Amino acid sequence: MFKLDDKVQVSDKKAYLFNAKGKVVGLKNDEVLVDFSNIRSLFKDNQLQKIKEDVKNVKRNCINE
């Protein structure tokens, strides 16, 4: 489900670091290793969701610059 370098957010309300955003740095069986700015932690697939970049904001920022 996840690939290396995917941007993810912790979506399980009961999980440690709920709502934290990070990057996938490792995959191990049914667990995903996520790197946050100052910590790395393992999560199950169902505790994470991919973050999709908001294309409109990216385009808008490029135009404004």
Coordinates of C-alpha atoms in Angstrom, one line a residue:
M1 CA 0.0 0.0 0.0
F2 CA 2.8 2.5 0.9
K3 CA 6.1 3.1 -0.9
L4 CA 9.3 4.6 0.3
D5 CA 9.3 8.4 0.4
D6 CA 5.5 8.6 0.5
K7 CA 4.2 11.4 2.7
V8 CA 1.8 10.1 5.3
Q9 CA -0.2 11.3 8.3
V10 CA -1.1 9.2 11.4
S11 CA -4.9 8.8 11.2
D12 CA -5.6 6.5 14.1
K13 CA -6.9 8.6 17.0
K14 CA -5.7 6.0 19.5
A15 CA -2.2 5.9 18.0
Y16 CA 0.9 7.6 19.4
L17 CA 1.6 10.8 17.4
F18 CA -2.0 11.2 16.1
N19 CA -2.1 13.7 13.2
A20 CA 1.7 13.8 12.9
K21 CA 3.0 14.1 9.3
G22 CA 6.1 12.3 8.1
K23 CA 7.8 10.3 5.4
V24 CA 8.0 6.5 4.9
V25 CA 11.6 5.4 5.3
G26 CA 11.1 1.7 5.7
L27 CA 8.8 -1.2 5.1
K28 CA 8.7 -4.4 7.2
N29 CA 6.0 -7.0 6.6
D30 CA 2.8 -5.3 7.7
E31 CA 4.5 -2.4 9.4
V32 CA 5.7 1.0 8.0
L33 CA 8.6 2.9 9.5
V34 CA 7.8 6.7 9.4
D35 CA 10.3 9.4 9.9
F36 CA 9.1 12.6 11.6
S37 CA 11.3 15.6 12.1
N38 CA 12.8 14.2 15.4
I39 CA 11.6 10.6 15.8
R40 CA 11.0 7.4 13.8
S41 CA 8.2 5.1 14.7
L42 CA 6.5 1.9 13.3
F43 CA 2.9 1.9 12.4
K44 CA 0.4 -0.6 10.9
D45 CA -0.9 0.2 7.4
N46 CA -4.4 1.0 8.8
Q47 CA -3.0 3.7 11.2
L48 CA -1.7 5.8 8.3
Q49 CA -3.1 7.7 5.4
K50 CA -1.3 9.2 2.4
I51 CA -1.0 12.9 2.1
K52 CA -1.9 14.3 -1.3
E53 CA -0.4 17.6 -2.3
D54 CA -2.9 20.3 -3.0
V55 CA -2.2 21.0 -6.6
K56 CA -4.2 24.2 -6.6
N57 CA -2.1 25.7 -3.8
V58 CA 1.2 24.7 -5.5
K59 CA 0.1 26.3 -8.8
R60 CA -1.1 29.4 -6.9
N61 CA 2.2 29.8 -5.0
C62 CA 4.2 29.5 -8.3
I63 CA 2.1 32.2 -9.9
N64 CA 2.4 34.6 -6.9
E65 CA 6.2 34.2 -6.9

